[in-house]
């Protein structure tokens, strides 16, 4: 909550790249952070719109994010056009987490915060979520190294 500027530190200070948090606006900070809440918000929209969350659509990036979050394997292929809403109540905890994770990946912030990412899911789904995270993390690291 401190990192997201939902709380103010009672002592000490927080810095981002040698800049005091006091000097960084909350809006600016939130543009740089991708966050997956413990209980993710699912909008009454289709999967694609849930992932984009108002951002410009990039078909290649969206396809990559769907694959990385394993949403293509969800419910026989949770296509980007499947409307959510009432059906969001029927989604498993793991499906909601993967959808929120896909949104965070699409956002591509400087920092990714996973708030109790494996809570409210069974052991098998927790292992799957951890596997997906590790796979995405190492793909990104390898891509960064190949750019150097």
Short mmCIF file of N, CA, C and O in Angstrom, two decimals:
data_model
loop_
_atom_site.label_atom_id
_atom_site.label_comp_id
_atom_site.label_asym_id
_atom_site.label_seq_id
_atom_site.Cartn_x
_atom_site.Cartn_y
_atom_site.Cartn_z
N UNK A 1 0.82 -1.19 0.00
CA UNK A 1 0.00 0.00 0.00
C UNK A 1 0.87 1.25 0.00
O UNK A 1 0.46 2.27 -0.53
N UNK A 2 2.05 1.16 0.60
CA UNK A 2 2.97 2.29 0.57
C UNK A 2 3.47 2.56 -0.84
O UNK A 2 3.53 3.71 -1.28
N UNK A 3 3.83 1.50 -1.53
CA UNK A 3 4.37 1.64 -2.89
C UNK A 3 3.34 2.26 -3.83
O UNK A 3 3.67 3.06 -4.69
N UNK A 4 2.07 1.91 -3.64
CA UNK A 4 1.00 2.42 -4.49
C UNK A 4 0.49 3.79 -4.03
O UNK A 4 -0.46 4.32 -4.58
N UNK A 5 1.11 4.35 -3.00
CA UNK A 5 0.73 5.64 -2.41
C UNK A 5 -0.68 5.62 -1.84
O UNK A 5 -1.37 6.64 -1.84
N UNK A 6 -1.11 4.46 -1.36
CA UNK A 6 -2.39 4.37 -0.66
C UNK A 6 -2.21 4.73 0.80
O UNK A 6 -3.18 5.06 1.48
N UNK A 7 -0.98 4.64 1.29
CA UNK A 7 -0.63 5.03 2.65
C UNK A 7 0.59 5.94 2.60
O UNK A 7 1.40 5.85 1.67
N UNK A 8 0.72 6.77 3.60
CA UNK A 8 1.89 7.63 3.73
C UNK A 8 2.77 7.05 4.84
O UNK A 8 2.26 6.69 5.90
N UNK A 9 4.08 6.96 4.60
CA UNK A 9 4.94 6.40 5.64
C UNK A 9 4.91 7.26 6.91
O UNK A 9 4.91 8.49 6.83
N UNK A 10 4.86 6.59 8.06
CA UNK A 10 4.87 7.33 9.33
C UNK A 10 6.30 7.66 9.76
O UNK A 10 6.50 8.53 10.61
N UNK A 11 7.26 6.99 9.17
CA UNK A 11 8.67 7.27 9.46
C UNK A 11 9.48 6.87 8.24
O UNK A 11 9.05 6.06 7.42
N UNK A 12 10.66 7.45 8.11
CA UNK A 12 11.52 7.10 6.98
C UNK A 12 11.02 7.71 5.68
O UNK A 12 10.14 8.58 5.68
N UNK A 13 11.59 7.25 4.58
CA UNK A 13 11.16 7.77 3.28
C UNK A 13 11.26 6.66 2.24
O UNK A 13 11.96 5.67 2.41
N UNK A 14 10.53 6.85 1.17
CA UNK A 14 10.54 5.92 0.04
C UNK A 14 11.10 6.68 -1.15
O UNK A 14 10.75 7.84 -1.37
N UNK A 15 11.96 6.01 -1.92
CA UNK A 15 12.52 6.63 -3.11
C UNK A 15 12.35 5.71 -4.31
O UNK A 15 12.31 4.49 -4.18
N UNK A 16 12.27 6.32 -5.47
CA UNK A 16 12.21 5.60 -6.74
C UNK A 16 13.34 6.17 -7.57
O UNK A 16 13.31 7.34 -7.95
N UNK A 17 14.35 5.37 -7.84
CA UNK A 17 15.51 5.83 -8.62
C UNK A 17 16.05 7.16 -8.10
O UNK A 17 16.19 8.12 -8.84
N UNK A 18 16.32 7.20 -6.81
CA UNK A 18 16.90 8.38 -6.15
C UNK A 18 15.97 9.60 -6.12
O UNK A 18 16.42 10.71 -5.86
N UNK A 19 14.70 9.41 -6.43
CA UNK A 19 13.72 10.50 -6.34
C UNK A 19 12.77 10.18 -5.20
O UNK A 19 12.22 9.08 -5.13
N UNK A 20 12.57 11.16 -4.32
CA UNK A 20 11.66 10.97 -3.20
C UNK A 20 10.23 10.76 -3.70
O UNK A 20 9.80 11.41 -4.66
N UNK A 21 9.52 9.87 -3.03
CA UNK A 21 8.12 9.63 -3.39
C UNK A 21 7.30 10.91 -3.28
O UNK A 21 6.31 11.07 -3.99
N UNK A 22 7.67 11.80 -2.39
CA UNK A 22 6.94 13.06 -2.23
C UNK A 22 6.97 13.88 -3.51
O UNK A 22 6.07 14.68 -3.76
N UNK A 23 7.99 13.70 -4.32
CA UNK A 23 8.15 14.46 -5.55
C UNK A 23 7.48 13.80 -6.76
O UNK A 23 7.47 14.36 -7.85
N UNK A 24 6.94 12.61 -6.57
CA UNK A 24 6.32 11.86 -7.67
C UNK A 24 4.81 11.88 -7.46
O UNK A 24 4.32 11.49 -6.40
N UNK A 25 4.07 12.32 -8.47
CA UNK A 25 2.61 12.33 -8.34
C UNK A 25 2.09 10.90 -8.34
O UNK A 25 2.70 10.00 -8.92
N UNK A 26 0.97 10.70 -7.69
CA UNK A 26 0.36 9.38 -7.63
C UNK A 26 0.02 8.90 -9.05
O UNK A 26 0.26 7.75 -9.40
N UNK A 27 -0.49 9.78 -9.89
CA UNK A 27 -0.84 9.42 -11.27
C UNK A 27 0.39 8.96 -12.05
O UNK A 27 0.35 7.96 -12.76
N UNK A 28 1.49 9.70 -11.90
CA UNK A 28 2.73 9.34 -12.58
C UNK A 28 3.24 7.99 -12.10
O UNK A 28 3.67 7.15 -12.89
N UNK A 29 3.18 7.79 -10.80
CA UNK A 29 3.64 6.53 -10.22
C UNK A 29 2.81 5.36 -10.72
O UNK A 29 3.34 4.33 -11.13
N UNK A 30 1.50 5.53 -10.72
CA UNK A 30 0.61 4.43 -11.12
C UNK A 30 0.75 4.09 -12.60
O UNK A 30 0.46 2.96 -13.00
N UNK A 31 1.20 5.03 -13.41
CA UNK A 31 1.45 4.73 -14.83
C UNK A 31 2.64 3.80 -14.98
O UNK A 31 2.79 3.13 -15.98
N UNK A 32 3.53 3.78 -13.99
CA UNK A 32 4.76 2.99 -14.07
C UNK A 32 4.66 1.64 -13.38
O UNK A 32 5.59 0.84 -13.42
N UNK A 33 3.53 1.38 -12.72
CA UNK A 33 3.36 0.14 -11.96
C UNK A 33 2.23 -0.69 -12.55
O UNK A 33 1.15 -0.18 -12.82
N UNK A 34 2.49 -1.97 -12.74
CA UNK A 34 1.45 -2.94 -13.09
C UNK A 34 1.12 -3.70 -11.82
O UNK A 34 2.03 -4.22 -11.15
N UNK A 35 -0.15 -3.75 -11.46
CA UNK A 35 -0.56 -4.29 -10.17
C UNK A 35 -1.66 -5.32 -10.35
O UNK A 35 -2.64 -5.07 -11.04
N UNK A 36 -1.47 -6.48 -9.72
CA UNK A 36 -2.52 -7.51 -9.69
C UNK A 36 -2.99 -7.61 -8.25
O UNK A 36 -2.24 -8.04 -7.37
N UNK A 37 -4.23 -7.19 -8.01
CA UNK A 37 -4.80 -7.19 -6.66
C UNK A 37 -5.10 -8.61 -6.20
O UNK A 37 -5.29 -9.53 -7.01
N UNK A 38 -5.18 -8.76 -4.90
CA UNK A 38 -5.52 -10.06 -4.32
C UNK A 38 -6.91 -10.50 -4.82
O UNK A 38 -7.11 -11.67 -5.13
N UNK A 39 -7.83 -9.58 -4.87
CA UNK A 39 -9.18 -9.84 -5.41
C UNK A 39 -9.35 -8.94 -6.63
O UNK A 39 -9.82 -7.81 -6.52
N UNK A 40 -8.95 -9.42 -7.81
CA UNK A 40 -8.93 -8.55 -8.99
C UNK A 40 -10.32 -8.10 -9.43
O UNK A 40 -11.30 -8.84 -9.30
N UNK A 41 -10.39 -6.90 -9.95
CA UNK A 41 -11.61 -6.33 -10.51
C UNK A 41 -11.80 -6.89 -11.92
O UNK A 41 -10.89 -6.83 -12.74
N UNK A 42 -12.98 -7.44 -12.18
CA UNK A 42 -13.33 -7.92 -13.51
C UNK A 42 -14.47 -7.04 -14.00
O UNK A 42 -15.50 -6.92 -13.34
N UNK A 43 -14.30 -6.40 -15.14
CA UNK A 43 -15.28 -5.48 -15.67
C UNK A 43 -16.34 -6.20 -16.48
O UNK A 43 -16.08 -7.26 -17.05
N UNK A 44 -17.53 -5.61 -16.57
CA UNK A 44 -18.61 -6.17 -17.39
C UNK A 44 -18.33 -5.81 -18.85
O UNK A 44 -19.00 -5.00 -19.47
N UNK A 45 -17.28 -6.40 -19.35
CA UNK A 45 -16.79 -6.19 -20.72
C UNK A 45 -16.30 -7.53 -21.22
O UNK A 45 -16.31 -8.51 -20.50
N UNK A 46 -15.82 -7.58 -22.46
CA UNK A 46 -15.25 -8.83 -22.93
C UNK A 46 -13.80 -8.96 -22.44
O UNK A 46 -13.26 -8.04 -21.84
N UNK A 47 -13.22 -10.11 -22.68
CA UNK A 47 -11.86 -10.39 -22.20
C UNK A 47 -10.88 -9.35 -22.73
O UNK A 47 -10.06 -8.81 -21.97
N UNK A 48 -10.97 -9.05 -24.01
CA UNK A 48 -10.06 -8.07 -24.63
C UNK A 48 -10.17 -6.73 -23.91
O UNK A 48 -9.15 -6.12 -23.55
N UNK A 49 -11.38 -6.25 -23.70
CA UNK A 49 -11.57 -4.95 -23.05
C UNK A 49 -11.11 -4.98 -21.59
O UNK A 49 -10.62 -3.98 -21.07
N UNK A 50 -11.26 -6.13 -20.93
CA UNK A 50 -10.76 -6.28 -19.56
C UNK A 50 -9.25 -6.16 -19.53
O UNK A 50 -8.69 -5.60 -18.60
N UNK A 51 -8.59 -6.71 -20.52
CA UNK A 51 -7.13 -6.64 -20.58
C UNK A 51 -6.66 -5.24 -20.96
O UNK A 51 -5.76 -4.68 -20.33
N UNK A 52 -7.30 -4.65 -21.96
CA UNK A 52 -6.88 -3.32 -22.42
C UNK A 52 -7.17 -2.24 -21.39
O UNK A 52 -6.39 -1.29 -21.27
N UNK A 53 -8.26 -2.36 -20.66
CA UNK A 53 -8.64 -1.38 -19.63
C UNK A 53 -8.50 0.06 -20.15
O UNK A 53 -7.92 0.91 -19.50
N UNK A 54 -9.03 0.29 -21.35
CA UNK A 54 -9.04 1.64 -21.92
C UNK A 54 -7.82 2.01 -22.73
O UNK A 54 -7.76 3.10 -23.29
N UNK A 55 -6.86 1.12 -22.84
CA UNK A 55 -5.64 1.42 -23.61
C UNK A 55 -5.86 1.07 -25.09
O UNK A 55 -6.76 0.34 -25.44
N UNK A 56 -4.98 1.59 -25.93
CA UNK A 56 -5.00 1.28 -27.36
C UNK A 56 -4.76 -0.21 -27.57
O UNK A 56 -3.91 -0.80 -26.90
N UNK A 57 -5.45 -0.79 -28.52
CA UNK A 57 -5.29 -2.21 -28.82
C UNK A 57 -4.10 -2.43 -29.76
O UNK A 57 -3.95 -1.72 -30.74
N UNK A 58 -3.28 -3.40 -29.42
CA UNK A 58 -2.17 -3.85 -30.26
C UNK A 58 -2.37 -5.36 -30.38
O UNK A 58 -2.15 -6.10 -29.42
N UNK A 59 -2.81 -5.81 -31.56
CA UNK A 59 -3.17 -7.21 -31.76
C UNK A 59 -2.06 -8.19 -31.42
O UNK A 59 -2.30 -9.21 -30.79
N UNK A 60 -0.82 -7.87 -31.82
CA UNK A 60 0.31 -8.76 -31.53
C UNK A 60 0.58 -8.84 -30.04
O UNK A 60 0.81 -9.91 -29.48
N UNK A 61 0.57 -7.68 -29.39
CA UNK A 61 0.82 -7.63 -27.95
C UNK A 61 -0.29 -8.36 -27.20
O UNK A 61 -0.02 -9.10 -26.25
N UNK A 62 -1.54 -8.17 -27.62
CA UNK A 62 -2.67 -8.84 -26.97
C UNK A 62 -2.56 -10.36 -27.12
O UNK A 62 -2.75 -11.10 -26.14
N UNK A 63 -2.22 -10.84 -28.30
CA UNK A 63 -2.06 -12.27 -28.51
C UNK A 63 -0.96 -12.84 -27.62
O UNK A 63 -1.10 -13.91 -27.03
N UNK A 64 0.13 -12.10 -27.51
CA UNK A 64 1.25 -12.53 -26.68
C UNK A 64 0.84 -12.61 -25.21
O UNK A 64 1.14 -13.57 -24.51
N UNK A 65 0.12 -11.60 -24.75
CA UNK A 65 -0.33 -11.55 -23.36
C UNK A 65 -1.33 -12.67 -23.07
O UNK A 65 -1.28 -13.30 -22.01
N UNK A 66 -2.23 -12.94 -24.01
CA UNK A 66 -3.18 -14.05 -23.83
C UNK A 66 -2.44 -15.37 -23.67
O UNK A 66 -2.77 -16.19 -22.84
N UNK A 67 -1.39 -15.55 -24.47
CA UNK A 67 -0.59 -16.77 -24.38
C UNK A 67 0.19 -16.81 -23.08
O UNK A 67 0.21 -17.82 -22.38
N UNK A 68 0.84 -15.70 -22.72
CA UNK A 68 1.65 -15.66 -21.51
C UNK A 68 0.84 -15.88 -20.24
O UNK A 68 1.34 -16.42 -19.27
N UNK A 69 -0.41 -15.43 -20.24
CA UNK A 69 -1.26 -15.59 -19.06
C UNK A 69 -2.05 -16.88 -19.10
O UNK A 69 -2.81 -17.18 -18.19
N UNK A 70 -1.87 -17.64 -20.17
CA UNK A 70 -2.53 -18.93 -20.35
C UNK A 70 -4.05 -18.79 -20.42
O UNK A 70 -4.77 -19.72 -20.09
N UNK A 71 -4.54 -17.66 -20.88
CA UNK A 71 -5.98 -17.50 -21.05
C UNK A 71 -6.48 -18.23 -22.28
O UNK A 71 -7.66 -18.54 -22.37
N UNK A 72 -5.60 -18.54 -23.21
CA UNK A 72 -6.02 -19.28 -24.40
C UNK A 72 -6.41 -20.71 -24.05
O UNK A 72 -7.12 -21.35 -24.79
N UNK A 73 -5.96 -21.20 -22.88
CA UNK A 73 -6.28 -22.57 -22.45
C UNK A 73 -7.47 -22.60 -21.50
O UNK A 73 -7.94 -23.63 -21.11
N UNK A 74 -7.95 -21.44 -21.13
CA UNK A 74 -8.98 -21.29 -20.12
C UNK A 74 -10.37 -21.57 -20.72
O UNK A 74 -10.71 -21.01 -21.76
N UNK A 75 -11.14 -22.43 -20.11
CA UNK A 75 -12.51 -22.74 -20.55
C UNK A 75 -12.58 -23.02 -22.05
O UNK A 75 -13.43 -22.47 -22.75
N UNK A 76 -11.69 -23.84 -22.51
CA UNK A 76 -11.72 -24.20 -23.92
C UNK A 76 -11.35 -23.04 -24.83
O UNK A 76 -11.77 -23.00 -25.98
N UNK A 77 -10.61 -22.10 -24.33
CA UNK A 77 -10.18 -20.97 -25.16
C UNK A 77 -11.00 -19.73 -24.86
O UNK A 77 -11.96 -19.46 -25.53
N UNK A 78 -10.66 -19.01 -23.84
CA UNK A 78 -11.41 -17.81 -23.47
C UNK A 78 -11.04 -16.72 -24.47
O UNK A 78 -10.16 -15.92 -24.25
N UNK A 79 -11.73 -16.77 -25.61
CA UNK A 79 -11.43 -15.83 -26.68
C UNK A 79 -11.58 -14.40 -26.19
O UNK A 79 -12.34 -14.10 -25.29
N UNK A 80 -10.88 -13.51 -26.85
CA UNK A 80 -10.88 -12.11 -26.46
C UNK A 80 -12.26 -11.47 -26.60
O UNK A 80 -12.50 -10.41 -26.06
N UNK A 81 -13.17 -12.11 -27.31
CA UNK A 81 -14.50 -11.52 -27.51
C UNK A 81 -15.54 -12.05 -26.53
O UNK A 81 -16.67 -11.60 -26.56
N UNK A 82 -15.19 -12.99 -25.67
CA UNK A 82 -16.15 -13.54 -24.71
C UNK A 82 -16.57 -12.45 -23.74
O UNK A 82 -15.73 -11.82 -23.10
N UNK A 83 -17.87 -12.20 -23.64
CA UNK A 83 -18.39 -11.17 -22.76
C UNK A 83 -18.38 -11.67 -21.33
O UNK A 83 -18.84 -12.78 -21.04
N UNK A 84 -17.87 -10.85 -20.42
CA UNK A 84 -17.88 -11.18 -19.00
C UNK A 84 -18.92 -10.29 -18.34
O UNK A 84 -19.48 -9.42 -18.94
N UNK A 85 -19.16 -10.49 -17.11
CA UNK A 85 -20.14 -9.71 -16.37
C UNK A 85 -20.78 -10.66 -15.41
O UNK A 85 -20.19 -11.04 -14.41
N UNK A 86 -21.98 -11.10 -15.74
CA UNK A 86 -22.61 -12.11 -14.90
C UNK A 86 -21.75 -13.37 -14.88
O UNK A 86 -21.60 -14.01 -13.87
N UNK A 87 -21.15 -13.69 -16.03
CA UNK A 87 -20.29 -14.88 -16.09
C UNK A 87 -19.01 -14.70 -15.29
O UNK A 87 -18.36 -15.67 -14.94
N UNK A 88 -18.66 -13.45 -14.98
CA UNK A 88 -17.46 -13.21 -14.17
C UNK A 88 -17.63 -13.83 -12.79
O UNK A 88 -16.66 -14.28 -12.19
N UNK A 89 -18.86 -13.87 -12.29
CA UNK A 89 -19.12 -14.51 -11.00
C UNK A 89 -18.84 -16.01 -11.07
O UNK A 89 -18.55 -16.63 -10.07
N UNK A 90 -18.97 -16.56 -12.26
CA UNK A 90 -18.75 -17.99 -12.45
C UNK A 90 -17.29 -18.32 -12.72
O UNK A 90 -16.92 -19.48 -12.73
N UNK A 91 -16.48 -17.30 -12.95
CA UNK A 91 -15.06 -17.54 -13.21
C UNK A 91 -14.40 -18.05 -11.94
O UNK A 91 -14.71 -17.61 -10.85
N UNK A 92 -13.47 -18.96 -12.11
CA UNK A 92 -12.72 -19.46 -10.96
C UNK A 92 -11.75 -18.37 -10.51
O UNK A 92 -11.47 -17.42 -11.24
N UNK A 93 -11.24 -18.54 -9.28
CA UNK A 93 -10.24 -17.60 -8.78
C UNK A 93 -9.03 -17.55 -9.69
O UNK A 93 -8.47 -16.48 -9.94
N UNK A 94 -8.64 -18.71 -10.21
CA UNK A 94 -7.48 -18.78 -11.11
C UNK A 94 -7.72 -18.05 -12.42
O UNK A 94 -6.83 -17.38 -12.94
N UNK A 95 -8.94 -18.16 -12.97
CA UNK A 95 -9.25 -17.45 -14.21
C UNK A 95 -9.23 -15.94 -13.98
O UNK A 95 -8.70 -15.19 -14.81
N UNK A 96 -9.77 -15.50 -12.85
CA UNK A 96 -9.75 -14.07 -12.55
C UNK A 96 -8.32 -13.57 -12.38
O UNK A 96 -7.97 -12.51 -12.88
N UNK A 97 -7.50 -14.36 -11.68
CA UNK A 97 -6.10 -13.97 -11.49
C UNK A 97 -5.37 -13.90 -12.83
O UNK A 97 -4.59 -12.99 -13.08
N UNK A 98 -5.61 -14.89 -13.71
CA UNK A 98 -4.95 -14.88 -15.00
C UNK A 98 -5.39 -13.69 -15.85
O UNK A 98 -4.58 -13.10 -16.56
N UNK A 99 -6.67 -13.34 -15.76
CA UNK A 99 -7.16 -12.18 -16.50
C UNK A 99 -6.51 -10.90 -15.97
O UNK A 99 -6.05 -10.06 -16.75
N UNK A 100 -6.44 -10.76 -14.67
CA UNK A 100 -5.79 -9.59 -14.07
C UNK A 100 -4.29 -9.58 -14.39
O UNK A 100 -3.70 -8.51 -14.63
N UNK A 101 -3.68 -10.75 -14.40
CA UNK A 101 -2.26 -10.86 -14.74
C UNK A 101 -2.04 -10.43 -16.20
O UNK A 101 -1.11 -9.69 -16.50
N UNK A 102 -2.94 -10.85 -17.08
CA UNK A 102 -2.85 -10.45 -18.49
C UNK A 102 -2.96 -8.93 -18.62
O UNK A 102 -2.23 -8.30 -19.38
N UNK A 103 -3.86 -8.33 -17.84
CA UNK A 103 -4.01 -6.87 -17.85
C UNK A 103 -2.70 -6.20 -17.40
O UNK A 103 -2.25 -5.23 -18.00
N UNK A 104 -2.09 -6.75 -16.36
CA UNK A 104 -0.82 -6.19 -15.85
C UNK A 104 0.30 -6.36 -16.88
O UNK A 104 1.11 -5.45 -17.08
N UNK A 105 0.35 -7.52 -17.54
CA UNK A 105 1.38 -7.74 -18.56
C UNK A 105 1.18 -6.79 -19.73
O UNK A 105 2.15 -6.25 -20.27
N UNK A 106 -0.07 -6.59 -20.14
CA UNK A 106 -0.35 -5.69 -21.26
C UNK A 106 0.07 -4.27 -20.91
O UNK A 106 0.62 -3.55 -21.74
N UNK A 107 -0.16 -3.89 -19.68
CA UNK A 107 0.20 -2.56 -19.21
C UNK A 107 1.71 -2.34 -19.27
O UNK A 107 2.18 -1.24 -19.51
N UNK A 108 2.48 -3.40 -19.00
CA UNK A 108 3.94 -3.39 -19.15
C UNK A 108 4.60 -2.27 -18.35
O UNK A 108 5.42 -1.51 -18.86
N UNK A 109 4.26 -2.18 -17.07
CA UNK A 109 4.86 -1.18 -16.20
C UNK A 109 6.31 -1.49 -15.89
O UNK A 109 6.81 -2.58 -16.16
N UNK A 110 6.98 -0.52 -15.30
CA UNK A 110 8.37 -0.71 -14.89
C UNK A 110 8.48 -1.71 -13.75
O UNK A 110 9.49 -2.38 -13.58
N UNK A 111 7.41 -1.78 -12.93
CA UNK A 111 7.36 -2.66 -11.77
C UNK A 111 6.07 -3.47 -11.83
O UNK A 111 5.01 -2.92 -12.15
N UNK A 112 6.16 -4.76 -11.53
CA UNK A 112 4.99 -5.62 -11.46
C UNK A 112 4.79 -6.03 -10.00
O UNK A 112 5.68 -6.63 -9.40
N UNK A 113 3.63 -5.69 -9.44
CA UNK A 113 3.30 -6.06 -8.06
C UNK A 113 2.19 -7.10 -8.10
O UNK A 113 1.13 -6.86 -8.68
N UNK A 114 2.46 -8.24 -7.48
CA UNK A 114 1.49 -9.32 -7.40
C UNK A 114 1.07 -9.46 -5.94
O UNK A 114 1.82 -9.98 -5.13
N UNK A 115 -0.12 -8.98 -5.61
CA UNK A 115 -0.61 -8.98 -4.23
C UNK A 115 -1.24 -10.34 -3.91
O UNK A 115 -2.33 -10.63 -4.36
N UNK A 116 -0.52 -11.14 -3.15
CA UNK A 116 -0.96 -12.49 -2.79
C UNK A 116 -1.54 -13.20 -4.02
O UNK A 116 -2.66 -13.67 -4.03
N UNK A 117 -0.70 -13.27 -5.02
CA UNK A 117 -1.07 -13.76 -6.35
C UNK A 117 -1.66 -15.17 -6.33
O UNK A 117 -2.49 -15.50 -7.16
N UNK A 118 -1.22 -15.99 -5.41
CA UNK A 118 -1.70 -17.39 -5.40
C UNK A 118 -2.75 -17.65 -4.32
O UNK A 118 -3.09 -18.80 -4.07
N UNK A 119 -3.27 -16.58 -3.71
CA UNK A 119 -4.33 -16.79 -2.71
C UNK A 119 -5.66 -17.06 -3.42
O UNK A 119 -5.84 -16.70 -4.58
N UNK A 120 -6.56 -17.71 -2.73
CA UNK A 120 -7.92 -18.00 -3.22
C UNK A 120 -7.94 -18.90 -4.45
O UNK A 120 -8.89 -18.89 -5.22
N UNK A 121 -6.86 -19.65 -4.66
CA UNK A 121 -6.83 -20.64 -5.74
C UNK A 121 -6.32 -21.95 -5.16
O UNK A 121 -5.62 -21.96 -4.14
N UNK A 122 -6.67 -23.05 -5.81
CA UNK A 122 -6.21 -24.34 -5.31
C UNK A 122 -4.72 -24.52 -5.58
O UNK A 122 -4.10 -23.72 -6.29
N UNK A 123 -4.16 -25.55 -5.01
CA UNK A 123 -2.71 -25.77 -5.11
C UNK A 123 -2.24 -25.92 -6.55
O UNK A 123 -1.21 -25.38 -6.94
N UNK A 124 -3.02 -26.63 -7.35
CA UNK A 124 -2.65 -26.84 -8.76
C UNK A 124 -2.63 -25.50 -9.51
O UNK A 124 -1.70 -25.23 -10.27
N UNK A 125 -3.64 -24.65 -9.28
CA UNK A 125 -3.68 -23.36 -9.95
C UNK A 125 -2.56 -22.46 -9.42
O UNK A 125 -1.95 -21.70 -10.19
N UNK A 126 -2.26 -22.52 -8.13
CA UNK A 126 -1.16 -21.73 -7.57
C UNK A 126 0.14 -22.09 -8.26
O UNK A 126 0.93 -21.20 -8.63
N UNK A 127 0.38 -23.37 -8.48
CA UNK A 127 1.59 -23.81 -9.18
C UNK A 127 1.59 -23.31 -10.62
O UNK A 127 2.62 -22.89 -11.14
N UNK A 128 0.42 -23.33 -11.28
CA UNK A 128 0.30 -22.85 -12.66
C UNK A 128 0.59 -21.35 -12.73
O UNK A 128 1.31 -20.88 -13.60
N UNK A 129 0.04 -20.58 -11.78
CA UNK A 129 0.28 -19.14 -11.76
C UNK A 129 1.76 -18.83 -11.53
O UNK A 129 2.32 -17.95 -12.19
N UNK A 130 2.37 -19.56 -10.63
CA UNK A 130 3.81 -19.36 -10.38
C UNK A 130 4.63 -19.73 -11.61
O UNK A 130 5.59 -19.04 -11.96
N UNK A 131 4.24 -20.80 -12.29
CA UNK A 131 4.92 -21.22 -13.52
C UNK A 131 4.79 -20.13 -14.59
O UNK A 131 5.77 -19.77 -15.25
N UNK A 132 3.59 -19.58 -14.75
CA UNK A 132 3.37 -18.53 -15.74
C UNK A 132 4.22 -17.30 -15.43
O UNK A 132 4.83 -16.71 -16.31
N UNK A 133 4.24 -16.92 -14.15
CA UNK A 133 5.04 -15.76 -13.76
C UNK A 133 6.52 -16.00 -14.07
O UNK A 133 7.18 -15.15 -14.67
N UNK A 134 7.04 -17.15 -13.65
CA UNK A 134 8.46 -17.45 -13.89
C UNK A 134 8.78 -17.48 -15.36
O UNK A 134 9.81 -16.97 -15.80
N UNK A 135 7.89 -18.05 -16.17
CA UNK A 135 8.09 -18.12 -17.61
C UNK A 135 8.16 -16.72 -18.20
O UNK A 135 9.07 -16.39 -18.96
N UNK A 136 7.22 -15.85 -17.83
CA UNK A 136 7.21 -14.48 -18.34
C UNK A 136 8.41 -13.69 -17.85
O UNK A 136 9.01 -12.94 -18.61
N UNK A 137 8.77 -13.87 -16.59
CA UNK A 137 9.92 -13.16 -16.02
C UNK A 137 11.18 -13.50 -16.79
O UNK A 137 11.93 -12.61 -17.20
N UNK A 138 11.44 -14.79 -17.01
CA UNK A 138 12.67 -15.18 -17.67
C UNK A 138 12.67 -14.83 -19.15
O UNK A 138 13.69 -14.49 -19.72
N UNK A 139 11.49 -14.87 -19.81
CA UNK A 139 11.42 -14.43 -21.21
C UNK A 139 11.80 -12.96 -21.31
O UNK A 139 12.53 -12.57 -22.22
N UNK A 140 11.29 -12.15 -20.39
CA UNK A 140 11.59 -10.72 -20.41
C UNK A 140 13.07 -10.48 -20.15
O UNK A 140 13.70 -9.66 -20.82
N UNK A 141 13.65 -11.20 -19.19
CA UNK A 141 15.08 -11.06 -18.88
C UNK A 141 15.93 -11.42 -20.10
O UNK A 141 16.87 -10.72 -20.43
N UNK A 142 15.58 -12.51 -20.76
CA UNK A 142 16.34 -12.93 -21.95
C UNK A 142 16.21 -11.91 -23.06
O UNK A 142 17.18 -11.62 -23.76
N UNK A 143 15.01 -11.36 -23.24
CA UNK A 143 14.80 -10.35 -24.28
C UNK A 143 15.62 -9.11 -23.99
O UNK A 143 16.22 -8.52 -24.88
N UNK A 144 15.67 -8.71 -22.70
CA UNK A 144 16.48 -7.54 -22.32
C UNK A 144 17.95 -7.79 -22.59
O UNK A 144 18.65 -6.90 -23.07
N UNK A 145 18.42 -8.99 -22.31
CA UNK A 145 19.84 -9.30 -22.51
C UNK A 145 20.18 -9.32 -23.99
O UNK A 145 21.27 -8.92 -24.39
N UNK A 146 19.25 -9.76 -24.83
CA UNK A 146 19.54 -9.81 -26.27
C UNK A 146 19.56 -8.41 -26.88
O UNK A 146 20.11 -8.21 -27.94
N UNK A 147 18.96 -7.43 -26.19
CA UNK A 147 18.98 -6.06 -26.68
C UNK A 147 20.29 -5.33 -26.34
O UNK A 147 20.60 -4.31 -26.92
N UNK A 148 21.03 -5.88 -25.38
CA UNK A 148 22.26 -5.22 -24.94
C UNK A 148 23.39 -5.45 -25.92
O UNK A 148 23.52 -6.38 -26.58
#
